[in-house]
Amino acid sequence: MISGGLQDYLGSLLLESDMVSLYTTMSEPDTDGDGVPDSSDAFPYDPTAWKDTDGDGVPDGRDAFPEDPEYSSDIDGDGKPDELDPDADGDGMPDAWERRYGLDPTLDDSGADPDGDGYTNIEEYMEGTDPLSESSNPGEREKRIFESSLLTAAVILVALLVTYLFFSRGGRGLRRERKEPPLPSEGILELDEELEEFLEE
């Protein structure tokens, strides 16, 4: 009588299918106590998760792509799976570059300065320097570029000077023009007299 009365009362509130579900829930074990029976719980030992639509082993609540079994993570939330994203954490530094220098490609560490040279990782990346070497930094690179520019300018200046001197001397280069010493006036007179005597003979 009690059972029938309870069934009549519940039947006025619930559909028959809900009755079955309620009975099943009340009779089946729920190991993690999350309110979902173990038979329907994809994670029966995790009270914070119970559903895994794509069956990839990642709860829907933590799955960035709950209906795609191939992908589940999107750290920077750009809609692109981390496996296909060249910069998974979205910190402006490519994952390959971060791995090369031992940085964490899953963490935004663009503002960090592991070598303590006063320049952040993102600044080191932008300038093409080593974020783990204090001697390799944007400041040193700019200094080397400046010194190299000075050397180049000096070489060009010397080349222009040599060219100017070459052409200003009529193509004779830097060599001195060789000049014959003038004949003394007495020598010229003697030659003239000898020439006249020869012609008179």
PDB file of C-alpha atoms in Angstrom:
ATOM      1  CA  MET A   1       0.000   0.000   0.000  1.00  0.00           C
ATOM      2  CA  ILE A   2       2.808   2.384   0.900  1.00  0.00           C
ATOM      3  CA  SER A   3       4.717   1.492  -2.238  1.00  0.00           C
ATOM      4  CA  GLY A   4       1.627   2.025  -4.383  1.00  0.00           C
ATOM      5  CA  GLY A   5       0.834   5.327  -2.713  1.00  0.00           C
ATOM      6  CA  LEU A   6       4.390   6.550  -3.206  1.00  0.00           C
ATOM      7  CA  GLN A   7       4.295   5.507  -6.850  1.00  0.00           C
ATOM      8  CA  ASP A   8       1.004   7.345  -7.408  1.00  0.00           C
ATOM      9  CA  TYR A   9       2.393  10.470  -5.784  1.00  0.00           C
ATOM     10  CA  LEU A  10       5.645  10.459  -7.720  1.00  0.00           C
ATOM     11  CA  GLY A  11       3.826   9.544 -10.910  1.00  0.00           C
ATOM     12  CA  SER A  12       1.910  12.772 -10.737  1.00  0.00           C
ATOM     13  CA  LEU A  13       5.193  14.665 -10.754  1.00  0.00           C
ATOM     14  CA  LEU A  14       7.465  12.580 -12.932  1.00  0.00           C
ATOM     15  CA  LEU A  15       7.174  10.753 -16.205  1.00  0.00           C
ATOM     16  CA  GLU A  16       7.654   7.045 -16.216  1.00  0.00           C
ATOM     17  CA  SER A  17      11.104   7.417 -17.816  1.00  0.00           C
ATOM     18  CA  ASP A  18      12.138   9.759 -15.033  1.00  0.00           C
ATOM     19  CA  MET A  19      10.973   7.179 -12.526  1.00  0.00           C
ATOM     20  CA  VAL A  20      13.236   4.599 -14.084  1.00  0.00           C
ATOM     21  CA  SER A  21      16.142   7.029 -14.056  1.00  0.00           C
ATOM     22  CA  LEU A  22      15.502   7.957 -10.441  1.00  0.00           C
ATOM     23  CA  TYR A  23      15.279   4.320  -9.410  1.00  0.00           C
ATOM     24  CA  THR A  24      18.484   3.522 -11.249  1.00  0.00           C
ATOM     25  CA  THR A  25      20.266   6.454  -9.676  1.00  0.00           C
ATOM     26  CA  MET A  26      19.142   5.447  -6.219  1.00  0.00           C
ATOM     27  CA  SER A  27      20.088   1.816  -6.678  1.00  0.00           C
ATOM     28  CA  GLU A  28      23.443   2.116  -8.542  1.00  0.00           C
ATOM     29  CA  PRO A  29      26.720   3.001  -6.867  1.00  0.00           C
ATOM     30  CA  ASP A  30      28.215   6.488  -7.200  1.00  0.00           C
ATOM     31  CA  THR A  31      31.831   6.077  -6.143  1.00  0.00           C
ATOM     32  CA  ASP A  32      32.865   9.740  -6.382  1.00  0.00           C
ATOM     33  CA  GLY A  33      29.584  11.035  -4.962  1.00  0.00           C
ATOM     34  CA  ASP A  34      28.975  13.525  -7.762  1.00  0.00           C
ATOM     35  CA  GLY A  35      25.350  12.493  -8.215  1.00  0.00           C
ATOM     36  CA  VAL A  36      26.026  10.560 -11.414  1.00  0.00           C
ATOM     37  CA  PRO A  37      25.971   6.754 -11.171  1.00  0.00           C
ATOM     38  CA  ASP A  38      29.214   5.034 -12.039  1.00  0.00           C
ATOM     39  CA  SER A  39      27.608   3.380 -15.061  1.00  0.00           C
ATOM     40  CA  SER A  40      26.893   6.806 -16.594  1.00  0.00           C
ATOM     41  CA  ASP A  41      29.971   8.552 -15.244  1.00  0.00           C
ATOM     42  CA  ALA A  42      32.913   8.737 -17.659  1.00  0.00           C
ATOM     43  CA  PHE A  43      35.060   9.576 -14.641  1.00  0.00           C
ATOM     44  CA  PRO A  44      33.612   7.594 -11.716  1.00  0.00           C
ATOM     45  CA  TYR A  45      36.512   8.517  -9.424  1.00  0.00           C
ATOM     46  CA  ASP A  46      36.508  12.247 -10.176  1.00  0.00           C
ATOM     47  CA  PRO A  47      33.673  14.205  -8.543  1.00  0.00           C
ATOM     48  CA  THR A  48      34.399  17.243 -10.740  1.00  0.00           C
ATOM     49  CA  ALA A  49      33.909  15.436 -14.052  1.00  0.00           C
ATOM     50  CA  TRP A  50      31.485  12.913 -15.465  1.00  0.00           C
ATOM     51  CA  LYS A  51      30.974  13.581 -19.177  1.00  0.00           C
ATOM     52  CA  ASP A  52      33.290  13.001 -22.137  1.00  0.00           C
ATOM     53  CA  THR A  53      31.350  13.508 -25.360  1.00  0.00           C
ATOM     54  CA  ASP A  54      34.191  12.763 -27.783  1.00  0.00           C
ATOM     55  CA  GLY A  55      35.674   9.956 -25.687  1.00  0.00           C
ATOM     56  CA  ASP A  56      39.196  11.344 -25.738  1.00  0.00           C
ATOM     57  CA  GLY A  57      39.722  10.919 -22.011  1.00  0.00           C
ATOM     58  CA  VAL A  58      39.378  14.629 -21.262  1.00  0.00           C
ATOM     59  CA  PRO A  59      36.233  15.796 -19.426  1.00  0.00           C
ATOM     60  CA  ASP A  60      33.996  18.082 -21.468  1.00  0.00           C
ATOM     61  CA  GLY A  61      34.438  20.814 -18.876  1.00  0.00           C
ATOM     62  CA  ARG A  62      38.204  20.822 -19.480  1.00  0.00           C
ATOM     63  CA  ASP A  63      38.113  20.013 -23.176  1.00  0.00           C
ATOM     64  CA  ALA A  64      38.499  23.012 -25.484  1.00  0.00           C
ATOM     65  CA  PHE A  65      37.127  20.835 -28.277  1.00  0.00           C
ATOM     66  CA  PRO A  66      34.622  18.521 -26.536  1.00  0.00           C
ATOM     67  CA  GLU A  67      33.305  17.101 -29.794  1.00  0.00           C
ATOM     68  CA  ASP A  68      36.672  16.498 -31.462  1.00  0.00           C
ATOM     69  CA  PRO A  69      38.590  13.470 -30.157  1.00  0.00           C
ATOM     70  CA  GLU A  70      41.827  14.596 -31.843  1.00  0.00           C
ATOM     71  CA  TYR A  71      42.231  17.847 -29.926  1.00  0.00           C
ATOM     72  CA  SER A  72      41.431  18.998 -26.426  1.00  0.00           C
ATOM     73  CA  SER A  73      43.764  21.858 -25.500  1.00  0.00           C
ATOM     74  CA  ASP A  74      43.798  25.540 -26.490  1.00  0.00           C
ATOM     75  CA  ILE A  75      45.924  27.372 -23.926  1.00  0.00           C
ATOM     76  CA  ASP A  76      45.649  30.849 -25.413  1.00  0.00           C
ATOM     77  CA  GLY A  77      41.973  30.483 -26.320  1.00  0.00           C
ATOM     78  CA  ASP A  78      42.416  31.524 -29.933  1.00  0.00           C
ATOM     79  CA  GLY A  79      40.254  28.686 -31.238  1.00  0.00           C
ATOM     80  CA  LYS A  80      43.233  26.830 -32.679  1.00  0.00           C
ATOM     81  CA  PRO A  81      44.331  23.510 -31.121  1.00  0.00           C
ATOM     82  CA  ASP A  82      47.703  23.747 -29.386  1.00  0.00           C
ATOM     83  CA  GLU A  83      49.043  20.985 -31.626  1.00  0.00           C
ATOM     84  CA  LEU A  84      48.395  23.190 -34.674  1.00  0.00           C
ATOM     85  CA  ASP A  85      49.292  26.515 -33.061  1.00  0.00           C
ATOM     86  CA  PRO A  86      52.906  27.723 -33.595  1.00  0.00           C
ATOM     87  CA  ASP A  87      52.543  29.834 -30.449  1.00  0.00           C
ATOM     88  CA  ALA A  88      50.361  27.774 -28.138  1.00  0.00           C
ATOM     89  CA  ASP A  89      50.526  30.118 -25.149  1.00  0.00           C
ATOM     90  CA  GLY A  90      50.072  33.248 -27.270  1.00  0.00           C
ATOM     91  CA  ASP A  91      53.002  35.108 -25.681  1.00  0.00           C
ATOM     92  CA  GLY A  92      54.419  36.304 -29.002  1.00  0.00           C
ATOM     93  CA  MET A  93      57.302  33.837 -29.030  1.00  0.00           C
ATOM     94  CA  PRO A  94      57.073  30.720 -31.250  1.00  0.00           C
ATOM     95  CA  ASP A  95      57.019  27.399 -29.401  1.00  0.00           C
ATOM     96  CA  ALA A  96      60.045  26.175 -31.385  1.00  0.00           C
ATOM     97  CA  TRP A  97      62.094  29.187 -30.249  1.00  0.00           C
ATOM     98  CA  GLU A  98      61.044  28.689 -26.627  1.00  0.00           C
ATOM     99  CA  ARG A  99      61.968  24.998 -26.697  1.00  0.00           C
ATOM    100  CA  ARG A 100      65.334  25.851 -28.251  1.00  0.00           C
ATOM    101  CA  TYR A 101      66.231  27.955 -25.229  1.00  0.00           C
ATOM    102  CA  GLY A 102      64.522  25.784 -22.629  1.00  0.00           C
ATOM    103  CA  LEU A 103      61.587  28.120 -22.000  1.00  0.00           C
ATOM    104  CA  ASP A 104      58.022  26.922 -21.366  1.00  0.00           C
ATOM    105  CA  PRO A 105      55.882  27.038 -24.550  1.00  0.00           C
ATOM    106  CA  THR A 106      52.727  26.457 -22.495  1.00  0.00           C
ATOM    107  CA  LEU A 107      53.242  29.459 -20.216  1.00  0.00           C
ATOM    108  CA  ASP A 108      53.246  33.169 -21.054  1.00  0.00           C
ATOM    109  CA  ASP A 109      56.799  34.011 -19.977  1.00  0.00           C
ATOM    110  CA  SER A 110      57.356  36.862 -22.403  1.00  0.00           C
ATOM    111  CA  GLY A 111      57.999  39.299 -19.552  1.00  0.00           C
ATOM    112  CA  ALA A 112      60.520  37.095 -17.754  1.00  0.00           C
ATOM    113  CA  ASP A 113      64.272  37.779 -17.744  1.00  0.00           C
ATOM    114  CA  PRO A 114      66.005  34.474 -16.885  1.00  0.00           C
ATOM    115  CA  ASP A 115      69.539  35.713 -17.639  1.00  0.00           C
ATOM    116  CA  GLY A 116      69.135  38.922 -15.644  1.00  0.00           C
ATOM    117  CA  ASP A 117      70.515  41.202 -18.364  1.00  0.00           C
ATOM    118  CA  GLY A 118      67.673  43.691 -18.095  1.00  0.00           C
ATOM    119  CA  TYR A 119      65.927  42.537 -21.263  1.00  0.00           C
ATOM    120  CA  THR A 120      62.759  40.409 -21.303  1.00  0.00           C
ATOM    121  CA  ASN A 121      62.349  37.203 -23.282  1.00  0.00           C
ATOM    122  CA  ILE A 122      60.144  38.901 -25.861  1.00  0.00           C
ATOM    123  CA  GLU A 123      62.766  41.642 -26.357  1.00  0.00           C
ATOM    124  CA  GLU A 124      65.477  39.013 -26.783  1.00  0.00           C
ATOM    125  CA  TYR A 125      63.319  37.171 -29.320  1.00  0.00           C
ATOM    126  CA  MET A 126      62.569  40.331 -31.305  1.00  0.00           C
ATOM    127  CA  GLU A 127      66.279  41.216 -31.479  1.00  0.00           C
ATOM    128  CA  GLY A 128      67.467  37.665 -32.182  1.00  0.00           C
ATOM    129  CA  THR A 129      69.584  37.331 -29.025  1.00  0.00           C
ATOM    130  CA  ASP A 130      69.974  34.546 -26.456  1.00  0.00           C
ATOM    131  CA  PRO A 131      67.516  34.921 -23.522  1.00  0.00           C
ATOM    132  CA  LEU A 132      69.738  32.740 -21.326  1.00  0.00           C
ATOM    133  CA  SER A 133      73.030  34.575 -21.924  1.00  0.00           C
ATOM    134  CA  GLU A 134      73.750  37.841 -20.141  1.00  0.00           C
ATOM    135  CA  SER A 135      76.370  38.793 -22.726  1.00  0.00           C
ATOM    136  CA  SER A 136      73.939  38.234 -25.592  1.00  0.00           C
ATOM    137  CA  ASN A 137      71.337  40.952 -25.382  1.00  0.00           C
ATOM    138  CA  PRO A 138      69.769  43.694 -27.532  1.00  0.00           C
ATOM    139  CA  GLY A 139      72.081  46.328 -26.030  1.00  0.00           C
ATOM    140  CA  GLU A 140      75.250  44.455 -26.992  1.00  0.00           C
ATOM    141  CA  ARG A 141      73.820  43.723 -30.419  1.00  0.00           C
ATOM    142  CA  GLU A 142      73.085  47.402 -31.034  1.00  0.00           C
ATOM    143  CA  LYS A 143      76.625  48.251 -29.915  1.00  0.00           C
ATOM    144  CA  ARG A 144      78.123  45.746 -32.363  1.00  0.00           C
ATOM    145  CA  ILE A 145      75.944  47.081 -35.175  1.00  0.00           C
ATOM    146  CA  PHE A 146      77.074  50.641 -34.385  1.00  0.00           C
ATOM    147  CA  GLU A 147      80.744  49.645 -34.350  1.00  0.00           C
ATOM    148  CA  SER A 148      80.326  47.745 -37.591  1.00  0.00           C
ATOM    149  CA  SER A 149      78.648  50.770 -39.161  1.00  0.00           C
ATOM    150  CA  LEU A 150      81.554  53.001 -38.108  1.00  0.00           C
ATOM    151  CA  LEU A 151      84.059  50.591 -39.643  1.00  0.00           C
ATOM    152  CA  THR A 152      82.076  50.441 -42.874  1.00  0.00           C
ATOM    153  CA  ALA A 153      81.868  54.231 -43.003  1.00  0.00           C
ATOM    154  CA  ALA A 154      85.641  54.513 -42.471  1.00  0.00           C
ATOM    155  CA  VAL A 155      86.362  52.066 -45.300  1.00  0.00           C
ATOM    156  CA  ILE A 156      84.054  53.959 -47.656  1.00  0.00           C
ATOM    157  CA  LEU A 157      85.662  57.278 -46.694  1.00  0.00           C
ATOM    158  CA  VAL A 158      89.164  55.953 -47.417  1.00  0.00           C
ATOM    159  CA  ALA A 159      88.019  54.554 -50.764  1.00  0.00           C
ATOM    160  CA  LEU A 160      86.498  57.900 -51.739  1.00  0.00           C
ATOM    161  CA  LEU A 161      89.662  59.747 -50.717  1.00  0.00           C
ATOM    162  CA  VAL A 162      91.890  57.447 -52.774  1.00  0.00           C
ATOM    163  CA  THR A 163      89.575  57.819 -55.778  1.00  0.00           C
ATOM    164  CA  TYR A 164      89.600  61.596 -55.464  1.00  0.00           C
ATOM    165  CA  LEU A 165      93.394  61.768 -55.297  1.00  0.00           C
ATOM    166  CA  PHE A 166      93.718  59.451 -58.275  1.00  0.00           C
ATOM    167  CA  PHE A 167      91.490  61.484 -60.578  1.00  0.00           C
ATOM    168  CA  SER A 168      92.662  64.867 -59.310  1.00  0.00           C
ATOM    169  CA  ARG A 169      96.168  64.024 -60.590  1.00  0.00           C
ATOM    170  CA  GLY A 170      94.959  63.230 -64.085  1.00  0.00           C
ATOM    171  CA  GLY A 171      94.933  59.499 -63.603  1.00  0.00           C
ATOM    172  CA  ARG A 172      98.552  59.374 -62.474  1.00  0.00           C
ATOM    173  CA  GLY A 173      97.562  58.086 -59.110  1.00  0.00           C
ATOM    174  CA  LEU A 174      99.662  58.998 -56.156  1.00  0.00           C
ATOM    175  CA  ARG A 175     102.953  58.808 -58.035  1.00  0.00           C
ATOM    176  CA  ARG A 176     104.935  61.971 -58.505  1.00  0.00           C
ATOM    177  CA  GLU A 177     105.284  63.292 -61.995  1.00  0.00           C
ATOM    178  CA  ARG A 178     108.872  62.794 -63.098  1.00  0.00           C
ATOM    179  CA  LYS A 179     110.454  65.944 -64.492  1.00  0.00           C
ATOM    180  CA  GLU A 180     113.762  66.239 -66.307  1.00  0.00           C
ATOM    181  CA  PRO A 181     116.065  68.887 -64.819  1.00  0.00           C
ATOM    182  CA  PRO A 182     116.406  71.950 -67.083  1.00  0.00           C
ATOM    183  CA  LEU A 183     119.568  72.280 -69.133  1.00  0.00           C
ATOM    184  CA  PRO A 184     121.856  75.078 -68.033  1.00  0.00           C
ATOM    185  CA  SER A 185     121.895  78.127 -70.314  1.00  0.00           C
ATOM    186  CA  GLU A 186     125.641  77.757 -71.047  1.00  0.00           C
ATOM    187  CA  GLY A 187     125.102  74.257 -72.337  1.00  0.00           C
ATOM    188  CA  ILE A 188     122.420  75.441 -74.707  1.00  0.00           C
ATOM    189  CA  LEU A 189     124.711  78.130 -76.164  1.00  0.00           C
ATOM    190  CA  GLU A 190     127.544  75.678 -76.747  1.00  0.00           C
ATOM    191  CA  LEU A 191     125.216  73.272 -78.567  1.00  0.00           C
ATOM    192  CA  ASP A 192     123.962  76.135 -80.713  1.00  0.00           C
ATOM    193  CA  GLU A 193     127.493  77.208 -81.711  1.00  0.00           C
ATOM    194  CA  GLU A 194     128.525  73.658 -82.560  1.00  0.00           C
ATOM    195  CA  LEU A 195     125.442  73.249 -84.736  1.00  0.00           C
ATOM    196  CA  GLU A 196     126.280  76.443 -86.686  1.00  0.00           C
ATOM    197  CA  GLU A 197     129.890  75.333 -87.285  1.00  0.00           C
ATOM    198  CA  PHE A 198     128.666  71.978 -88.541  1.00  0.00           C
ATOM    199  CA  LEU A 199     126.301  73.585 -90.996  1.00  0.00           C
ATOM    200  CA  GLU A 200     128.999  75.966 -92.343  1.00  0.00           C
ATOM    201  CA  GLU A 201     131.412  73.169 -93.168  1.00  0.00           C
TER     202      GLU A 201
END
